[in-house]
Short mmCIF file of C-alpha atoms and ligand atoms in Angstrom, two decimals:
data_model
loop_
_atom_site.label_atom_id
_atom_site.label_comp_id
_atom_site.label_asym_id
_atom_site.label_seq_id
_atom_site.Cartn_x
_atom_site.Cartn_y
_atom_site.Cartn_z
CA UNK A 4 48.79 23.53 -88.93
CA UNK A 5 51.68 21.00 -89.15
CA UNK A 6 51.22 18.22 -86.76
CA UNK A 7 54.63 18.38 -85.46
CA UNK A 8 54.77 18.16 -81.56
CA UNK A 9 56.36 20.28 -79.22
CA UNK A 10 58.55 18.95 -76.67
CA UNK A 11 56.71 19.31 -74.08
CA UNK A 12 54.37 16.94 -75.34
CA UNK A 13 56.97 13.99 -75.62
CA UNK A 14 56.12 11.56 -72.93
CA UNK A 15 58.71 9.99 -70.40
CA UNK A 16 57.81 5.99 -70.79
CA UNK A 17 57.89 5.00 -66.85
CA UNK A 18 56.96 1.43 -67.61
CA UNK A 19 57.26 0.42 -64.00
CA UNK A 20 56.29 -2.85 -62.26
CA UNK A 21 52.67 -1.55 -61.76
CA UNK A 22 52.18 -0.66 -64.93
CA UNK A 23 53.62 -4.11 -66.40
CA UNK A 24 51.64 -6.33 -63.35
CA UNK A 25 48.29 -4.34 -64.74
CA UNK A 26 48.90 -5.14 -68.17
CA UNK A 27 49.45 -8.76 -67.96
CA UNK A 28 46.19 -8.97 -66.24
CA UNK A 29 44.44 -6.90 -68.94
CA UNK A 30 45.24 -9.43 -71.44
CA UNK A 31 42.74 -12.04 -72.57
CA UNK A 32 40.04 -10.05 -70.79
CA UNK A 33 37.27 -9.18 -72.87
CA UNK A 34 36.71 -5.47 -71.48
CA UNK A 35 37.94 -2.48 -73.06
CA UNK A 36 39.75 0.54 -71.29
CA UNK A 37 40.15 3.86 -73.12
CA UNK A 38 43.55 4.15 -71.35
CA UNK A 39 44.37 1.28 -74.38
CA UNK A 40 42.02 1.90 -76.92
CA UNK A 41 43.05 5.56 -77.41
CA UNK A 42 46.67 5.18 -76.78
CA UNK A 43 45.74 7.54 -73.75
CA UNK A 44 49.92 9.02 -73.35
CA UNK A 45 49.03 8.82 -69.61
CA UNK A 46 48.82 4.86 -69.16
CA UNK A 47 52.25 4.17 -67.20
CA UNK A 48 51.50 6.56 -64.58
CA UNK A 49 47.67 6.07 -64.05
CA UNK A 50 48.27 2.57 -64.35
CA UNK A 51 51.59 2.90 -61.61
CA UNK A 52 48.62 4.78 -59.51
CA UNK A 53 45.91 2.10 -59.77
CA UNK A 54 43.68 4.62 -61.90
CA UNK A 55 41.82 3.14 -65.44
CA UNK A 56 39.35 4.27 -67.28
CA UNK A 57 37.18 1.42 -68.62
CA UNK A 58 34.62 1.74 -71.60
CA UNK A 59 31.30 0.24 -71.34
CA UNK A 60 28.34 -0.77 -73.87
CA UNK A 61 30.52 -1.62 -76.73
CA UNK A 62 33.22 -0.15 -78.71
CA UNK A 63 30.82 1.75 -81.96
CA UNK A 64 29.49 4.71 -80.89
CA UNK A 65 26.07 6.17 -82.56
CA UNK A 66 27.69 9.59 -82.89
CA UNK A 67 31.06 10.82 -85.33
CA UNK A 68 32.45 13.57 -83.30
CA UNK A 69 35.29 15.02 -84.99
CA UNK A 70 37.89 14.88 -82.90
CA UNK A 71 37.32 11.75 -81.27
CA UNK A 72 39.02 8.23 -82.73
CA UNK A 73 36.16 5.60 -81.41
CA UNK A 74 34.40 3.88 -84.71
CA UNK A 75 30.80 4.63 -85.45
CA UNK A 76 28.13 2.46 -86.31
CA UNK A 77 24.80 0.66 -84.79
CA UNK A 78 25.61 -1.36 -81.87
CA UNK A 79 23.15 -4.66 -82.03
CA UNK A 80 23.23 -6.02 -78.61
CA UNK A 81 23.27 -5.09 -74.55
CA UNK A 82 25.72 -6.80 -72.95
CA UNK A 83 23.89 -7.56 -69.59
CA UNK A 84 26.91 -8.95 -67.78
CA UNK A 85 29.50 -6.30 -68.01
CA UNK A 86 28.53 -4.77 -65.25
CA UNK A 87 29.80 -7.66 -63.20
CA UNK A 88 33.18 -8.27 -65.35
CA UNK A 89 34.38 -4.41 -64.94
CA UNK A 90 33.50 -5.06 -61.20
CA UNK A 91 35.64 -8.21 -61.35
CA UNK A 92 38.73 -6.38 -63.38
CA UNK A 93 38.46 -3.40 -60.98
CA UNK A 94 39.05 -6.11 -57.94
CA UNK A 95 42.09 -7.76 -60.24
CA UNK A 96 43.51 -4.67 -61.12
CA UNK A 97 43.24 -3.74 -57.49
CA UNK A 98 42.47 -0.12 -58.78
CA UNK A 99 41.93 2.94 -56.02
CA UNK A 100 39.98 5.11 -58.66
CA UNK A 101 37.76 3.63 -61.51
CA UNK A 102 36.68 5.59 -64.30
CA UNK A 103 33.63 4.50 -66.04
CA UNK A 104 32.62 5.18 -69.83
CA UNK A 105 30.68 4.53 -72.79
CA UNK A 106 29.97 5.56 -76.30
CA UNK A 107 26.93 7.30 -77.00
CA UNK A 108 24.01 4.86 -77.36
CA UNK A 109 21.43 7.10 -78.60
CA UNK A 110 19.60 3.81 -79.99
CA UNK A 111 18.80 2.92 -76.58
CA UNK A 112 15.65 3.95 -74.74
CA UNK A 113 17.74 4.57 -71.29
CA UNK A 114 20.89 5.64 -73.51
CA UNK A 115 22.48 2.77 -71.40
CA UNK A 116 21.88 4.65 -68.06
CA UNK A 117 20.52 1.34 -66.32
CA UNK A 118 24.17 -1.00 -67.28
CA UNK A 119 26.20 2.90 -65.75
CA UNK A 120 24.02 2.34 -62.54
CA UNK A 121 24.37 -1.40 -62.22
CA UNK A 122 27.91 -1.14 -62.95
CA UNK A 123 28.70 1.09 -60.26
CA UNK A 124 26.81 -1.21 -57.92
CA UNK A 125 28.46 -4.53 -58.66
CA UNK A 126 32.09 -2.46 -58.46
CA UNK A 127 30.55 -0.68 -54.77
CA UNK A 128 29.96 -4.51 -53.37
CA UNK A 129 33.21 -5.82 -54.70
CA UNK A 130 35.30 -2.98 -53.94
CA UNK A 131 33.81 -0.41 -51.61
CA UNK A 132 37.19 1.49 -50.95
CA UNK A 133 37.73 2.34 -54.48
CA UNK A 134 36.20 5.24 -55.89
CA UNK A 135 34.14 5.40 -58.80
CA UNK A 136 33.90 8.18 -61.09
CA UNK A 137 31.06 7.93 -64.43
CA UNK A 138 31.95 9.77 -67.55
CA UNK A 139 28.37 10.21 -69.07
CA UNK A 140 26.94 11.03 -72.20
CA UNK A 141 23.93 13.35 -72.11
CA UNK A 142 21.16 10.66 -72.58
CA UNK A 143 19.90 13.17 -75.45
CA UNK A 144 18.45 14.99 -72.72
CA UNK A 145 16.85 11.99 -71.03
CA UNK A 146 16.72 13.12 -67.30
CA UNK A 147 14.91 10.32 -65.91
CA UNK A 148 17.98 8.11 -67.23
CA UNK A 149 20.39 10.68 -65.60
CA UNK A 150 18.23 10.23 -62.21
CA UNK A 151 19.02 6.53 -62.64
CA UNK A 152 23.19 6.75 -62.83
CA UNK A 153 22.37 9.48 -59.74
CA UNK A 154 20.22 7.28 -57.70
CA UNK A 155 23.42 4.56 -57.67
CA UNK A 156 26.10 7.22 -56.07
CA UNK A 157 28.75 7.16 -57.99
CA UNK A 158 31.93 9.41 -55.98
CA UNK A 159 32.09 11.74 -59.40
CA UNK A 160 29.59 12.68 -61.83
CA UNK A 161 31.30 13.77 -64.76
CA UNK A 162 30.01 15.00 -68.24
CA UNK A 163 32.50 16.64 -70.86
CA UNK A 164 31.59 20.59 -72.27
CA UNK A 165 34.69 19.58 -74.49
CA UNK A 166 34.85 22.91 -76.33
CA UNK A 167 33.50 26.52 -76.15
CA UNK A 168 30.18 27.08 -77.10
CA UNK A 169 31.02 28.70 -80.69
CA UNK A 170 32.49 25.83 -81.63
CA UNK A 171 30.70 23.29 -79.93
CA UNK A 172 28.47 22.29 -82.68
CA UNK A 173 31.18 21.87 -84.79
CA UNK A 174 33.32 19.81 -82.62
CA UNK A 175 30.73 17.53 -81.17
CA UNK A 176 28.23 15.60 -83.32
CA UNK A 177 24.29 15.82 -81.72
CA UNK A 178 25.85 17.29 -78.08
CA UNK A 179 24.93 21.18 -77.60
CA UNK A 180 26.20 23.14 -75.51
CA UNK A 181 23.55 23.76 -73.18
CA UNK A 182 21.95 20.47 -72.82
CA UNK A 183 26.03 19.97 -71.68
CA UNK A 184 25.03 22.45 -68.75
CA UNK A 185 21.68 21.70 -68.01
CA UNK A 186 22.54 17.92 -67.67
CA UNK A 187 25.55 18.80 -64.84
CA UNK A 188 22.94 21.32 -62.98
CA UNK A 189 20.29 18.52 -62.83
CA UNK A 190 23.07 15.89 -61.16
CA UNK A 191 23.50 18.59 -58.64
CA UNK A 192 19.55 18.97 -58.14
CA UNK A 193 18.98 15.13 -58.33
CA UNK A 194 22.58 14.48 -55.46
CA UNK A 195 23.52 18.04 -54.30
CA UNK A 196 26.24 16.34 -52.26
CA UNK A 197 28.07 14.52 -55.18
CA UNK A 198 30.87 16.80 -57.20
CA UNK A 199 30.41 17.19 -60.47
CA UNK A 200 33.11 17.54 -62.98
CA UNK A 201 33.78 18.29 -66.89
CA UNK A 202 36.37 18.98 -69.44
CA UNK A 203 37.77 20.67 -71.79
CA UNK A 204 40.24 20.30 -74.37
CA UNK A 205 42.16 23.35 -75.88
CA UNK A 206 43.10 23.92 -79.59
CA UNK A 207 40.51 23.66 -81.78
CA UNK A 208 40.28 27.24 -82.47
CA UNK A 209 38.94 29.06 -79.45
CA UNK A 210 40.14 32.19 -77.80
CA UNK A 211 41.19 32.49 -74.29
CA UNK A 212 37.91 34.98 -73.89
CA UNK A 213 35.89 32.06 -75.16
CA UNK A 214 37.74 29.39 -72.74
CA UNK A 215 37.08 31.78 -69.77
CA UNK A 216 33.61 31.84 -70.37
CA UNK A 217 32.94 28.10 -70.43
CA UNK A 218 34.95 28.24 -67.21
CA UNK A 219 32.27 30.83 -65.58
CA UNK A 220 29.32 28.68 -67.51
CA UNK A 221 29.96 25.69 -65.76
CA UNK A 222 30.73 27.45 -62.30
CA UNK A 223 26.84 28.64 -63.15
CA UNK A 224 25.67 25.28 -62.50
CA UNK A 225 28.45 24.44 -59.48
CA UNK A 226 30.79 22.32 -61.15
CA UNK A 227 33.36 21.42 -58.89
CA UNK A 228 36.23 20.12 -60.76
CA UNK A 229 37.90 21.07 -64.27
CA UNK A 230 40.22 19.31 -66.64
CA UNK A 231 41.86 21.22 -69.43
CA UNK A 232 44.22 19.52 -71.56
CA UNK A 233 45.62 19.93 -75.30
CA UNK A 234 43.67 18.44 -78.13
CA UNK A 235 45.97 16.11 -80.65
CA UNK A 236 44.50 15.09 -84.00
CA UNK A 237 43.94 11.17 -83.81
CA UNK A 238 44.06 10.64 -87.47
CA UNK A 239 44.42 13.37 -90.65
CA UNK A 240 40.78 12.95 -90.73
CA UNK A 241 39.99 14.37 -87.66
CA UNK A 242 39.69 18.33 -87.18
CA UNK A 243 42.97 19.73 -87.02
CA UNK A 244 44.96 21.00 -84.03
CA UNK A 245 44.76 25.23 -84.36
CA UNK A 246 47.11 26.00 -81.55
CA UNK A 247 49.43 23.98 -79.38
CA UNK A 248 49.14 25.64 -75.80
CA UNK A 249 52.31 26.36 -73.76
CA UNK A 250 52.89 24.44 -70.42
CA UNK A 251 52.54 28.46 -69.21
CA UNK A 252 49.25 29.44 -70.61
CA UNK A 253 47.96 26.17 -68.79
CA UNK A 254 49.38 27.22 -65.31
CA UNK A 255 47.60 30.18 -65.92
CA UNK A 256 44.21 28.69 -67.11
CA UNK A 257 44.40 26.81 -63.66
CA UNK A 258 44.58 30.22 -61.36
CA UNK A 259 41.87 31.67 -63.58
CA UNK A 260 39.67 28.36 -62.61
CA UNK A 261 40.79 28.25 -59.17
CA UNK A 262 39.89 32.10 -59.04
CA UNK A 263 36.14 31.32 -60.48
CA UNK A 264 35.82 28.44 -57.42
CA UNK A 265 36.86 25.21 -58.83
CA UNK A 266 37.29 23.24 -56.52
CA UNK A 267 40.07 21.21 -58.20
CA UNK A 268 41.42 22.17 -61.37
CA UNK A 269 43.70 19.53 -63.54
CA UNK A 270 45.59 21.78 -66.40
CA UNK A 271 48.02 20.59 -68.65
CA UNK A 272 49.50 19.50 -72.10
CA UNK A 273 48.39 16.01 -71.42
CA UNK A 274 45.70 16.30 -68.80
CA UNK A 275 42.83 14.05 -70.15
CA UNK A 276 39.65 13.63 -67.99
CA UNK A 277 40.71 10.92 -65.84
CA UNK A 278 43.85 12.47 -65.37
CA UNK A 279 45.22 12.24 -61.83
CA UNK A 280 41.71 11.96 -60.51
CA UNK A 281 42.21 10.03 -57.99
CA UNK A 282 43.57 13.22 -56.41
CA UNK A 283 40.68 15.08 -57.82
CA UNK A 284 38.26 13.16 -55.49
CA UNK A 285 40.35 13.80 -52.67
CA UNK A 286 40.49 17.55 -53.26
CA UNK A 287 37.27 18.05 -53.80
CA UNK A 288 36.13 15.67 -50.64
CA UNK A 289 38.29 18.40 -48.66
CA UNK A 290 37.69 21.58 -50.25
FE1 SF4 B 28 43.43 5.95 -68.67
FE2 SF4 B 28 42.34 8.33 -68.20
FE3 SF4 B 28 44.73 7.76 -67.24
FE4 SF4 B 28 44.42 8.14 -69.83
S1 SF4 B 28 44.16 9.69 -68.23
S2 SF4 B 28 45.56 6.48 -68.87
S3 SF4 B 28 42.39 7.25 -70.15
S4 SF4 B 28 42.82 6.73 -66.68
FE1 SF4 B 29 33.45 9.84 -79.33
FE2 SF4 B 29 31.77 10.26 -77.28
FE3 SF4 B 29 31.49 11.62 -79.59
FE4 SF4 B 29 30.94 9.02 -79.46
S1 SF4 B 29 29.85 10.68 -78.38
S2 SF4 B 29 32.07 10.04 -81.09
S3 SF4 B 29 32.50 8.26 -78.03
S4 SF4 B 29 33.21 11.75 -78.12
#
């Protein structure tokens, strides 16, 4: 399918003081945010709303998932201080929501579970009014490493399904599908009083059937909030996009979520993870 974007995927640039204040501080640092890196078409309003996603352990990943743009290759070393610096840049920034990430490090024995936990710790004693939100990989199934990023409290546990489970293997390279759900239902068993969250990104071929079920799948195991946004082909290397979704069909994706007992449900074109989830916290905190 052609590559040509509708218009409702045309982004307003709001480069607003914020967003130009955040930048210049981001420069000559040494840490990485995805909101950058992946050209994320959010950045001038997370940014405006003190909301980055920063990406931890190193920039090659040991997985080649096909729809996602970060290089892959064998990391060599553990950066023991970052931690520490993404605590400092979160204080800089003066950010209200922090979302932490990393590549897959499958060649470590934790999976890098030990630098998530110590990073939300050193952010906690800088900044303990800013909420912190982990992105995880699935630790190959590690759970004692899971236990570990628990143990620290972060405000949101989140872990992406990414795709329906026909396509999952696919789409993702190593993930499966159910280790996906297992993984969220043990953060719940480990910290029942944490929300969990997860994501998924439309048009890579699934049916609406098949995008209703994941919903009901990860309502299973009492995930509490849902992003769904549109999938857009990084390079012409990447899989390609099957279907561009209507700003409609979203609206109604979020009343079938609500419906199944989201508690918060982010839908939309653009929606990525960390999408507005500074807002996500809050509604889930209430619901
Ligand atoms: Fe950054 Fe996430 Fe916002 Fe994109 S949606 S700009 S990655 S915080
Ligand atoms: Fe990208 Fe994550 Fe897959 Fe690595 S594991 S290729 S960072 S989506």
């Amino acid at each position: 399918m052609s590559e040509r974007k509708p218009e409702w995927l045309k982004i307003k640039l709001n480069t607003g003081e914020n967003f130009k204040e955040l930048k210049r501080m981001m420069r000559g640092k040494t840490l990485h945010t995805v909101c950058e890196e992946a050209r994320c078409p959010n950045i001038y309003e997370c940014w405006a709303n003190r909301t980055a996603t920063f990406m931890i352990l190193g920039d090659l990943c040991t997985r080649a998932c096909r729809f996602c743009a970060v290089k892959t290759g064998l990391p060599t070393e553990l950066d023991l201080a970052e931690p520490e610096r993404v605590a400092e840049a979160t204080e800089q920034m003066g950010l209200r929501h922090v979302v932490v990430t990393s590549v897959a490090r499958d060649d470590l024995k934790d999976g890098g579970a030990s630098i998530f936990a110590e990073t939300i710790k050193a952010i906690r004693k800088r900044m303990p009014l800013c909420s912190v939100e982990v992105l995880i990989p699935d630790f190959l199934g590690n759970w004692d490493a899971l236990k570990v990023v628990m143990d620290a409290r972060p405000d949101i546990l989140n872990h992406n399904i990414e795709t329906v489970e026909r396509l999952s293997d696919r789409v993702r390279s190593k993930a499966k599908y159910n280790r996906t759900l297992e993984l969220l239902a043990k953060a719940k068993e480990f910290q029942p009083d944490i929300p969990t969250k997860s994501s998924i990104m439309i048009g890579v071929g699934e049916t609406m059937e098949e995008i209703l079920k994941t919903m009901d799948d990860l309502r299973r195991v009492d995930v509490d909030i849902l992003t769904i946004g549109q999938y857009l082909q990084p390079t012409p290397k990447h899989l390609p996009v099957k279907k561009f979704y209507h700003p409609d069909e979203f609206a109604q994706l979020k009343d079938e979520g609500m419906k199944r007992g989201f508690k918060h449900v982010e839908s939309g074109p653009l929606v990525r993870s960390s999408y507005h989830a500074h807002e996500q916290v809050e509604s889930a905190a209430k619901a």
